[in-house]
Every structure is written in structure tokens, then in C-alpha cells.
Amino acid sequence: MAEPLRIALAGLGTVGAGVIRLIEANAALIARRAGRPIQVTVVSARDRNKDRGVDLSAFAWEDDMVILGERADVDVVVEMVGGSDGPALALARTTFEAGKSLVTANKAMIAHHGLELATKAEAAKVALKFEAAVAGGIPVIKGLREGAAANEFQRVYGILNGTCNYILSTMEDTGRDFGNVLTEAQAKGYAEADPAFDIEGTDAAHKLSILAAIAFGAKIDFTAVATTGITRIRAADIAQADALGYVIRLIGMAEPGRNGDGPALFQRVHPHLVPVDHPLAHVDGATNAVVAEGNFSGRLLFQGAGAGDGPTASAVVADLIDIARGEIGAPFSVPVSELEALVPAETGHRAGRSYIRFMVTDRPGVLAELTAAMRDAGVSIESLIQKGRTEEGGEVMVAMVTHEGPESSVSEALRLLDGSPSLTEAPLVLHILED
Ligand SMILES: NC(=O)c1ccc[n+]([C@@H]2O[C@H](COP(=O)([O-])OP(=O)(O)OC[C@H]3O[C@@H](n4cnc5c(N)ncnc54)[C@H](OP(=O)(O)O)[C@@H]3O)[C@@H](O)[C@H]2O)c1
């Protein structure tokens, strides 16, 4: 059999240790499929003495991970450290300077520095692969750039953050409120001690920007993703959505658009109402799912574990198998020089239906004020529900679903209501996912 592909592994946490376990457990079948063994030669992390539940005695240890790519006993560097900048980025740069390939699961680094790193990898004629960076164990990047490569994509969207999906589906199952479920998710390890990155939508936006670049041949532009998290969703919104035939899911969505005559790219991460008969409505717990609509393939659905040591290691080692086979390819599917610089699509003229929830003071005339603003902005109301009567002057919830119309009209209606003493908090607008 051919010479082994020699791996330097930086980061020995959840995913790094998972990669060691997988390479050991499936060594023989990996070697058969890759045409050569895949062998870890050297590892690096912060603490050499930490027990990681895996035997490291067969590997060399490197204190300074940034020089891993320069070592003579290394063909490929696997970066499992994390963080958009810092040691992970320094390691990626030195790896390409040394003419070695890099595999990473680091969506933050690819979202922020993907173009620079892809340019460096292409110049060095080596691989930059990041299957594990989007939706963990689901081979969605391979799905788009290989299996469905013949298609023009009309839309790519999905559930890209397991923490948010766990929280929303648990709120749905139990009727409990956001804060309560978040605390439980943290205790169970489904949410980080600092959950902001997940619940504010940033993690999903990182992943969406990567998917959009690959699906639409665009230069990756994380800053163009309009992002809203799930922190304002109340148990009452979920109950209301349920009564209307929907569930609430945090959806990342990208599709081509036009600004005047020019091509543009629409990218948004936002909680949506998803019809109960849509496949994404049945994606529960920490599961991820991505839908890609190809002009010849039709709707493709990729679903599976979006995180965890095993699934993420599965995606990382699949990238290593590609490299062992000599499959390098452009990191973003087409060479960086051919990626289009697409401007963010203006959202105002987008048409759709929305759910709008108001928290208002319970007194005569408030409902009329809300509906007048809708009328004056040209928003047509499909249904309107006022929940719970209180003592005169207390707070009540008013939820509406609009007919299809421009998103700009809904924004205009909210502008007309801005500063109204009837509102006890800013209205919440959720878009409705259309088939
Ligand atoms: N966990 C998942 O399910 C999952 C899923 C998809 C993608 N990812 C991505 O995979 C990457 C790794 O995630 P993880 O969950 O495995 O993280 P983790 O458990 O926190 O492990 C990080 C590892 O990096 C090492 N490290 C951190 N900072 C370092 C530094 N300054 N110098 C040297 N070593 C350093 C740590 O060393 P010590 O152990 O010595 O402290 C640890 O071994 C991230 O980019 C993450 O976004 C994770």
C-alpha cells in the first residue's frame, strides 16, 4: 500500500479527540477507501498533561502549534482549535506557506478569512477543506459542490444551529419560556456557558455565508448576512404559531437577488414560522438540516447531527480521505479569481407573509391604532388574535399574520407605530417560510 498520509492534529478537545478515535477505530476501511493509511504523527494543544480519554503516546507533541505545518513528518494539518483569529488563523497561514494542506471545522475562521486562506491554498496548490464547519456531520458541502454540482441553485436554506433548534423545539414541547429552557440547555451541555454566539444567530450566519459562497459562486461575505437570533421568542409566540399551523425555527437562507439591473445575493438568518407540513418543521432537538433547491435536482434535503465529536470527526476524516486520494479542488468550488463579488440584495421589495407580535397596553383604541398603521402602510391582515384580557391598562399580546406583500410595507407600518405609548415593547416580526 502507498505511503501513509501523515497528519498533525492541532486541538485535542471534543472534535480533536473524536478525530483520533475515528482514525483508530476505522483505520483499515479508511486505508482501503483512501488508497493509503491515514496516520496521526504529531499533536498539539494547550495542556500536555490533560487526560483526553485517548492514548497520545504514539504521537509526537508540539508545544507551538503554529509551526506544525513546517515539520518534515507532516503532510496535512488538521485545525481543531477554533476562533476566527488567534492561533487557528496563524496556523492556517503558516501551513499554506509551508506548502501543506489544511482541514478545519472552524466556521468562524472560514467566514471571516475564507477568501484569504483559499487564495493562499490555491497559490500553494494544496487543499483547504472545511466540510465539518457547516452542519457538523452532514456532508452538505460535498453535496453542493460534488453531488449536485451540475445544478444552478435557486435557494439554499436550513436549520444551521443545533443549540437554537434544541431551545425552540423544547419550548414547543414543554410550553416553557426561552430563559428557562436556555438554562436547562446549558446544564445539559447543549448550550455554551456564554451562549451569545449561538442564540444571537452569529454561528448560523457563519455557516450560511459559507454555504452561500459555495452554492452561488460568490465571494464569501459574512458581514452581508442580516442576522437576528431567537432571544425574543416567547412561549406565547410558539403557542400562537402552533394554533396557526406553524412551528418556529431559526432559518438561515440565501438566494440570488437583483438590485435594479445588477446581480445581488440575499443572505438572512432569522426565526421563521415554518408550516407544519414542511420537512424542516420536523427537525427537532440539536439536529441540523439544509435544503438546496437545484434547477434540475429539485429539492434536496440534507439532515443529521450538526455537532458532537463523532459526527464532526466523520466530516473531518472524509476531507482527509479526499486529500489522501489526491482530490484537492478549489476550496469554494470555483477558483477564488472566478468567484463573483455579489452585493447584498436589498430586502425591501421582497414579498412574503409575516407574523407580527405586539405587546400593548390593554385599553380601548389600541387595536384600531395597530390596524390603522397597517392600512396606511398597505399591509393587508390575514388574521389577528388578541390574547388574554387583563385589568384595564395591563399588557396584552396582539398577533397578526399578513397576506403576501412587500417586506418594506411591514417595516413602514412599524415605523408609523414607532414611539407609540400603546406599545410596551418593540414589535416582533417573523417571516413565514414559503414552499
Ligand atoms: N464541538 C462540536 O460539536 C463542533 C462541531 C462543528 C465544528 N466545531 C468546530 O471545531 C473546532 C473545535 O471545537 P471543539 O468543540 O473541539 O473545541 P474544544 O473542545 O474547546 O477544544 C479546543 C482545543 O483547542 C485547544 N486550544 C484552544 N486554544 C488554544 C491555544 N491558544 N493554543 C493551543 N491550543 C489551544 C484546546 O487545548 P486544551 O485542551 O489543552 O485546553 C483544546 O484541545 C471549533 O472551530 C468549532 O467551531 C465543533
Coordinates of C-alpha atoms and ligand atoms in Angstrom, one line a residue:
M1 CA 0.0 0.0 0.0
A2 CA 1.1 3.6 -0.7
E3 CA 2.8 5.7 2.0
P4 CA 0.6 6.9 4.8
L5 CA -0.9 10.4 4.8
R6 CA 0.7 12.0 7.9
I7 CA -1.5 14.2 10.0
A8 CA -0.6 17.0 12.5
L9 CA -3.6 17.5 14.8
A10 CA -3.9 20.9 16.5
G11 CA -6.6 20.9 19.2
L12 CA -7.5 17.9 21.3
G13 CA -10.9 18.9 22.6
T14 CA -14.3 17.5 21.6
V15 CA -13.6 17.2 17.9
G16 CA -9.8 16.7 18.0
A17 CA -10.1 13.7 20.3
G18 CA -13.0 12.4 18.2
V19 CA -10.8 12.5 15.1
I20 CA -8.2 10.4 16.9
R21 CA -10.9 7.9 18.0
L22 CA -12.4 7.6 14.5
I23 CA -9.0 7.2 12.7
E24 CA -8.1 4.4 15.1
A25 CA -11.5 2.6 15.1
N26 CA -11.9 2.7 11.3
A27 CA -8.2 2.6 10.3
A28 CA -8.5 -0.4 7.9
L29 CA -11.5 0.7 6.0
I30 CA -10.2 4.3 5.8
A31 CA -6.9 3.0 4.3
R32 CA -8.8 0.9 1.7
R33 CA -11.1 3.7 0.7
A34 CA -8.3 6.3 0.7
G35 CA -5.8 4.1 -1.0
R36 CA -3.3 4.7 1.8
P37 CA -3.4 4.7 5.6
I38 CA -4.2 8.0 7.4
Q39 CA -1.9 8.3 10.4
V40 CA -1.6 11.0 13.1
T41 CA 2.1 11.7 13.7
V42 CA 2.0 14.8 15.9
V43 CA -0.5 16.6 18.1
S44 CA -0.7 19.9 19.9
A45 CA -3.0 21.7 22.4
R46 CA -2.5 24.0 25.4
D47 CA -2.1 21.4 28.2
R48 CA 0.1 18.5 27.5
N49 CA -0.9 16.7 30.7
K50 CA -4.7 16.8 30.4
D51 CA -6.5 13.5 30.2
R52 CA -8.4 13.5 27.0
G53 CA -9.7 9.9 27.1
V54 CA -7.5 8.9 24.1
D55 CA -4.0 7.5 24.1
L56 CA -1.5 10.0 22.8
S57 CA 1.6 8.0 23.5
A58 CA 2.2 7.1 19.8
F59 CA 2.3 10.7 18.7
A60 CA 4.9 13.4 18.9
W61 CA 3.9 16.5 20.9
E62 CA 4.5 20.0 19.6
D63 CA 4.2 22.9 22.1
D64 CA 4.0 25.6 19.4
M65 CA 1.1 24.6 17.1
V66 CA 1.7 27.4 14.7
I67 CA 4.8 25.6 13.3
L68 CA 3.1 22.2 12.8
G69 CA 2.9 22.6 9.0
E70 CA 6.7 23.2 8.8
R71 CA 7.5 19.8 10.3
A72 CA 9.0 17.2 8.0
D73 CA 6.8 14.4 9.4
V74 CA 3.6 16.2 8.4
D75 CA 1.6 16.2 5.1
V76 CA -1.7 17.7 6.3
V77 CA -2.6 19.9 9.3
V78 CA -6.0 19.4 11.0
E79 CA -7.0 22.5 12.9
M80 CA -9.5 21.7 15.7
V81 CA -8.8 24.7 17.9
G82 CA -11.5 27.3 17.0
G83 CA -11.7 31.1 17.0
S84 CA -11.8 33.3 13.9
D85 CA -8.3 34.7 14.5
G86 CA -5.6 33.9 17.1
P87 CA -3.6 30.7 16.9
A88 CA -6.0 29.0 14.4
L89 CA -5.5 31.6 11.8
A90 CA -1.8 31.8 12.4
L91 CA -1.6 28.1 12.0
A92 CA -3.6 28.1 8.7
R93 CA -1.3 30.8 7.3
T94 CA 1.9 29.0 8.2
T95 CA 0.6 25.7 6.9
F96 CA 0.0 27.1 3.4
E97 CA 3.3 29.0 3.5
A98 CA 4.9 25.6 4.2
G99 CA 3.0 24.2 1.2
K100 CA 0.8 21.8 3.2
S101 CA -2.9 21.2 3.1
L102 CA -5.3 22.2 5.9
V103 CA -8.5 20.6 7.1
T104 CA -10.6 22.6 9.6
A105 CA -14.0 22.6 11.3
N106 CA -13.7 26.3 12.1
K107 CA -16.6 28.1 10.6
A108 CA -15.7 31.4 12.3
M109 CA -12.3 31.4 10.7
I110 CA -13.6 30.4 7.2
A111 CA -16.5 33.0 7.4
H112 CA -14.0 35.8 8.2
H113 CA -10.9 34.8 6.4
G114 CA -12.0 32.1 3.9
L115 CA -11.1 34.2 0.8
E116 CA -7.6 34.9 2.1
L117 CA -7.0 31.3 3.1
A118 CA -8.4 29.9 -0.2
T119 CA -6.2 32.3 -2.2
K120 CA -3.2 31.0 -0.2
A121 CA -4.1 27.4 -0.6
E122 CA -4.7 27.8 -4.4
A123 CA -1.4 29.6 -4.8
A124 CA 0.4 26.7 -3.0
K125 CA -1.6 24.1 -5.0
V126 CA -2.8 22.5 -1.7
A127 CA -6.2 21.7 -0.2
L128 CA -8.2 23.8 2.2
K129 CA -11.2 21.7 3.3
F130 CA -13.9 22.6 5.8
E131 CA -16.8 20.1 5.5
A132 CA -17.2 19.9 9.3
A133 CA -17.6 23.7 9.5
V134 CA -21.2 23.6 8.2
A135 CA -23.7 21.4 9.9
G136 CA -21.2 19.1 11.6
G137 CA -21.5 15.5 10.3
I138 CA -23.9 16.3 7.4
P139 CA -21.9 16.2 4.1
V140 CA -23.7 19.3 2.8
I141 CA -20.6 21.0 1.3
K142 CA -19.8 17.8 -0.6
G143 CA -23.4 17.5 -1.5
L144 CA -23.5 21.0 -3.1
R145 CA -20.0 21.0 -4.7
E146 CA -20.0 17.4 -5.9
G147 CA -23.3 15.5 -5.9
A148 CA -25.4 18.5 -7.0
A149 CA -22.6 20.3 -8.8
A150 CA -24.5 20.3 -12.2
N151 CA -27.3 22.5 -10.8
E152 CA -28.0 26.1 -10.7
F153 CA -29.3 26.7 -7.1
Q154 CA -32.4 28.7 -6.7
R155 CA -32.3 28.8 -2.9
V156 CA -30.3 27.2 -0.1
Y157 CA -31.8 27.3 3.4
G158 CA -31.9 25.4 6.6
I159 CA -31.5 24.9 10.3
L160 CA -27.8 25.5 11.0
N161 CA -27.6 25.8 14.7
G162 CA -28.3 22.9 17.0
T163 CA -28.4 25.0 20.2
C164 CA -31.2 27.2 18.9
N165 CA -33.1 24.3 17.4
Y166 CA -32.9 22.4 20.7
I167 CA -34.2 25.5 22.6
L168 CA -37.0 26.2 20.2
S169 CA -38.2 22.6 19.9
T170 CA -38.0 22.2 23.7
M171 CA -40.1 25.4 24.2
E172 CA -42.6 23.9 21.7
D173 CA -42.7 20.5 23.5
T174 CA -42.9 21.9 27.1
G175 CA -44.6 25.3 26.8
R176 CA -41.7 26.8 28.8
D177 CA -40.2 30.2 28.2
F178 CA -36.8 30.9 26.5
G179 CA -34.7 31.7 29.6
N180 CA -35.9 28.6 31.4
V181 CA -35.0 26.3 28.5
L182 CA -31.7 28.1 27.9
T183 CA -30.6 27.4 31.5
E184 CA -31.5 23.7 31.0
A185 CA -29.7 23.5 27.7
Q186 CA -26.6 24.9 29.4
A187 CA -26.8 22.3 32.2
K188 CA -27.2 19.5 29.6
G189 CA -24.2 20.7 27.5
Y190 CA -26.4 21.8 24.5
A191 CA -25.5 25.4 25.0
E192 CA -22.2 27.1 25.9
A193 CA -21.8 28.9 29.3
D194 CA -21.6 32.0 27.1
P195 CA -24.4 31.2 24.6
A196 CA -24.4 34.6 22.8
F197 CA -22.7 33.3 19.6
D198 CA -25.5 30.7 19.2
I199 CA -28.6 32.4 20.4
E200 CA -27.9 35.7 18.6
G201 CA -27.6 33.8 15.3
T202 CA -23.9 34.5 14.7
D203 CA -22.9 30.8 14.4
A204 CA -25.7 30.1 11.9
A205 CA -24.6 33.2 10.0
H206 CA -21.0 32.0 9.7
K207 CA -22.3 28.7 8.3
L208 CA -24.8 30.3 5.9
S209 CA -22.1 32.6 4.5
I210 CA -20.0 29.5 3.7
L211 CA -22.9 27.6 2.1
A212 CA -23.9 30.7 0.1
A213 CA -20.4 31.2 -1.3
I214 CA -20.3 27.6 -2.5
A215 CA -23.9 27.4 -3.8
F216 CA -23.8 30.7 -5.7
G217 CA -20.1 31.0 -6.7
A218 CA -19.9 34.2 -4.6
K219 CA -17.1 35.7 -2.6
I220 CA -17.9 34.9 1.0
D221 CA -19.4 37.9 2.8
F222 CA -20.3 37.1 6.4
T223 CA -20.9 40.8 7.0
A224 CA -23.8 40.8 4.5
V225 CA -25.9 38.2 6.4
A226 CA -28.8 40.0 8.1
T227 CA -28.9 38.3 11.4
T228 CA -31.5 38.0 14.2
G229 CA -31.3 35.5 17.0
I230 CA -34.0 33.7 19.0
T231 CA -33.8 35.6 22.3
R232 CA -37.1 37.5 21.8
I233 CA -39.2 34.4 21.1
R234 CA -41.8 33.8 23.8
A235 CA -43.7 30.7 24.7
A236 CA -46.8 32.6 23.6
D237 CA -45.3 33.1 20.1
I238 CA -44.8 29.4 19.8
A239 CA -48.3 28.6 21.1
Q240 CA -49.7 31.2 18.6
A241 CA -47.7 29.7 15.7
D242 CA -48.9 26.3 16.7
A243 CA -52.6 27.4 16.6
L244 CA -52.0 28.8 13.1
G245 CA -50.3 25.6 11.8
Y246 CA -46.6 26.5 12.1
V247 CA -43.6 25.9 14.2
I248 CA -40.8 28.4 14.9
R249 CA -37.3 27.6 13.7
L250 CA -34.2 29.7 13.2
I251 CA -33.6 29.5 9.5
G252 CA -30.6 30.6 7.5
M253 CA -31.5 31.4 3.9
A254 CA -29.6 32.5 0.8
E255 CA -30.8 33.1 -2.7
P256 CA -29.7 35.2 -5.7
G257 CA -31.4 38.6 -6.0
R258 CA -31.3 41.7 -8.1
N259 CA -30.7 45.3 -7.2
G260 CA -32.0 47.2 -10.2
D261 CA -30.2 45.6 -13.1
G262 CA -27.3 44.2 -11.1
P263 CA -27.0 40.7 -9.6
A264 CA -27.0 40.6 -5.8
L265 CA -27.1 38.0 -3.1
F266 CA -29.7 37.7 -0.3
Q267 CA -28.5 36.2 3.0
R268 CA -30.5 36.2 6.1
V269 CA -30.6 34.3 9.5
H270 CA -33.9 34.9 11.2
P271 CA -36.5 33.0 13.2
H272 CA -39.3 31.9 10.8
L273 CA -42.7 30.4 11.0
V274 CA -42.4 27.0 9.3
P275 CA -45.6 25.3 8.1
V276 CA -46.1 22.0 10.0
D277 CA -46.1 20.0 6.7
H278 CA -42.6 21.3 5.7
P279 CA -39.8 18.9 6.2
L280 CA -37.9 21.5 8.4
A281 CA -40.8 21.6 10.8
H282 CA -39.9 18.0 11.9
V283 CA -36.3 18.7 12.6
D284 CA -36.2 18.7 16.4
G285 CA -33.6 18.9 19.1
A286 CA -29.9 19.5 18.2
T287 CA -30.4 18.2 14.7
N288 CA -29.4 20.3 11.6
A289 CA -30.9 20.2 8.2
V290 CA -30.2 22.0 4.9
V291 CA -32.5 22.3 1.9
A292 CA -31.0 23.1 -1.5
E293 CA -33.2 23.7 -4.5
G294 CA -31.4 22.9 -7.7
N295 CA -32.9 23.7 -11.1
F296 CA -32.6 20.0 -12.3
S297 CA -32.3 18.1 -9.0
G298 CA -35.3 19.7 -7.4
R299 CA -35.4 20.0 -3.6
L300 CA -32.6 18.2 -1.8
L301 CA -32.8 17.7 1.9
F302 CA -29.7 17.0 4.0
Q303 CA -30.3 16.2 7.6
G304 CA -28.3 14.8 10.6
A305 CA -26.2 15.6 13.6
G306 CA -24.9 19.2 13.4
A307 CA -22.4 18.8 16.2
G308 CA -20.8 16.3 18.5
D309 CA -17.4 14.5 18.5
G310 CA -18.4 11.6 16.3
P311 CA -20.4 13.3 13.5
T312 CA -17.9 16.2 13.3
A313 CA -14.9 13.8 13.2
S314 CA -16.7 11.9 10.4
A315 CA -16.8 15.1 8.3
V316 CA -13.1 15.9 9.1
V317 CA -11.9 12.5 8.2
A318 CA -13.9 12.5 4.9
D319 CA -11.9 15.6 4.0
L320 CA -8.7 13.7 4.8
I321 CA -9.7 10.8 2.7
D322 CA -10.2 13.2 -0.3
I323 CA -6.7 14.6 0.2
A324 CA -5.2 11.1 0.5
R325 CA -6.8 10.3 -2.8
G326 CA -5.3 13.4 -4.3
E327 CA -8.6 15.3 -4.6
I328 CA -7.7 18.9 -3.9
G329 CA -10.2 21.1 -5.8
A330 CA -10.9 24.8 -5.2
P331 CA -12.0 25.4 -1.6
F332 CA -15.1 27.3 -2.7
S333 CA -15.8 25.0 -5.7
V334 CA -14.5 27.5 -8.3
P335 CA -11.2 29.3 -8.1
V336 CA -11.2 32.5 -6.0
S337 CA -10.4 34.6 -9.1
E338 CA -13.7 33.4 -10.6
L339 CA -15.9 34.0 -7.5
E340 CA -18.4 36.8 -8.1
A341 CA -18.4 39.8 -5.7
L342 CA -22.1 40.0 -5.2
V343 CA -23.6 42.9 -3.3
P344 CA -26.2 42.3 -0.6
A345 CA -29.7 42.2 -2.1
E346 CA -32.0 45.0 -1.0
T347 CA -34.8 43.3 1.0
G348 CA -37.5 46.0 0.7
H349 CA -39.0 44.7 -2.5
R350 CA -39.0 41.0 -1.2
A351 CA -42.6 39.8 -1.0
G352 CA -43.8 37.4 1.7
R353 CA -46.1 36.8 4.6
S354 CA -45.2 37.8 8.1
Y355 CA -46.2 37.1 11.7
I356 CA -46.2 40.3 13.7
R357 CA -46.5 40.2 17.5
F358 CA -47.2 43.3 19.5
M359 CA -47.2 43.7 23.3
V360 CA -49.6 46.5 24.0
T361 CA -51.4 48.3 26.8
D362 CA -54.9 46.9 27.2
R363 CA -57.1 49.9 26.6
P364 CA -59.7 51.0 24.1
G365 CA -58.4 52.2 20.7
V366 CA -55.1 50.3 20.7
L367 CA -56.3 47.6 18.2
A368 CA -57.6 50.4 16.0
E369 CA -54.2 52.2 16.2
L370 CA -52.4 49.0 15.1
T371 CA -54.7 48.2 12.2
A372 CA -54.7 51.8 11.0
A373 CA -50.9 51.7 10.8
M374 CA -51.2 48.5 8.8
R375 CA -53.8 50.0 6.4
D376 CA -51.8 53.2 5.9
A377 CA -48.6 51.2 5.1
G378 CA -50.5 49.0 2.7
V379 CA -50.2 45.8 4.8
S380 CA -53.2 43.5 4.4
I381 CA -54.0 41.4 7.5
E382 CA -54.9 37.8 7.1
S383 CA -55.7 37.0 10.7
L384 CA -55.5 38.9 14.0
I385 CA -55.6 37.5 17.5
Q386 CA -55.7 39.3 20.8
K387 CA -54.5 37.1 23.7
G388 CA -55.6 37.3 27.3
R389 CA -57.6 40.2 28.7
T390 CA -56.1 41.9 31.7
E391 CA -57.3 44.6 34.0
E392 CA -57.8 47.8 32.1
G393 CA -54.2 49.2 31.4
G394 CA -52.4 45.8 31.7
E395 CA -50.4 44.2 29.0
V396 CA -51.8 42.0 26.2
M397 CA -50.4 40.3 23.2
V398 CA -51.8 41.0 19.7
A399 CA -50.5 38.7 17.0
M400 CA -51.2 39.2 13.3
V401 CA -50.4 37.3 10.1
T402 CA -50.2 39.4 7.0
H403 CA -51.2 38.5 3.5
E404 CA -48.3 38.3 1.0
G405 CA -46.9 41.7 0.4
P406 CA -43.6 43.6 0.3
E407 CA -41.5 43.4 3.4
S408 CA -41.0 47.2 3.1
S409 CA -44.7 47.7 3.8
V410 CA -44.4 45.9 7.1
S411 CA -41.3 48.0 8.0
E412 CA -43.3 51.1 7.1
A413 CA -46.2 50.1 9.4
L414 CA -43.8 49.6 12.3
R415 CA -42.2 52.9 11.5
L416 CA -45.6 54.6 11.8
L417 CA -46.1 52.9 15.2
D418 CA -42.6 53.8 16.4
G419 CA -42.8 55.6 19.7
S420 CA -46.5 54.9 20.3
P421 CA -47.2 54.8 24.0
S422 CA -49.5 51.9 23.3
L423 CA -46.6 49.6 22.7
T424 CA -44.9 48.1 25.8
E425 CA -42.0 46.7 23.8
A426 CA -40.8 46.7 20.2
P427 CA -42.9 44.5 17.9
L428 CA -41.5 41.2 16.8
V429 CA -41.7 40.3 13.1
L430 CA -41.1 36.7 12.0
H431 CA -41.1 35.8 8.3
I432 CA -43.2 32.9 7.1
L433 CA -41.3 30.2 5.2
E434 CA -43.0 29.6 1.9
D435 CA -42.6 26.4 0.0
Ligands
LIG1 N1 -17.9 20.6 19.2 C1 -18.6 20.4 18.1 O1 -19.5 19.6 18.0 C2 -18.2 21.1 16.8 C3 -19.0 20.9 15.6 C4 -18.6 21.5 14.4 C5 -17.5 22.3 14.4 N2 -16.8 22.5 15.5 C6 -15.6 23.4 15.5 O2 -14.4 22.6 15.8 C7 -13.4 23.4 16.4 C8 -13.1 22.7 17.7 O3 -14.2 22.6 18.6 P1 -14.2 21.8 19.9 O4 -15.6 21.7 20.3 O5 -13.4 20.5 19.7 O6 -13.4 22.8 20.9 P2 -12.8 22.4 22.3 O7 -13.4 21.2 22.9 O8 -12.9 23.7 23.1 O9 -11.2 22.1 22.0 C9 -10.4 23.1 21.6 C10 -8.9 22.6 21.6 O10 -8.1 23.6 21.2 C11 -7.0 23.8 22.1 N3 -6.7 25.2 22.2 C12 -7.6 26.2 22.4 N4 -6.9 27.4 22.4 C13 -5.6 27.1 22.2 C14 -4.4 27.8 22.1 N5 -4.4 29.2 22.3 N6 -3.2 27.2 21.9 C15 -3.2 25.9 21.8 N7 -4.3 25.1 21.9 C16 -5.5 25.7 22.1 C17 -7.5 23.3 23.4 O11 -6.4 22.9 24.2 P3 -6.6 22.3 25.7 O12 -7.5 21.1 25.6 O13 -5.2 21.9 26.1 O14 -7.2 23.4 26.5 C18 -8.5 22.1 23.0 O15 -7.8 20.9 22.9 C19 -14.1 24.8 16.5 O16 -13.7 25.5 15.4 C20 -15.5 24.5 16.5 O17 -16.3 25.6 16.0 C21 -17.1 21.9 16.7

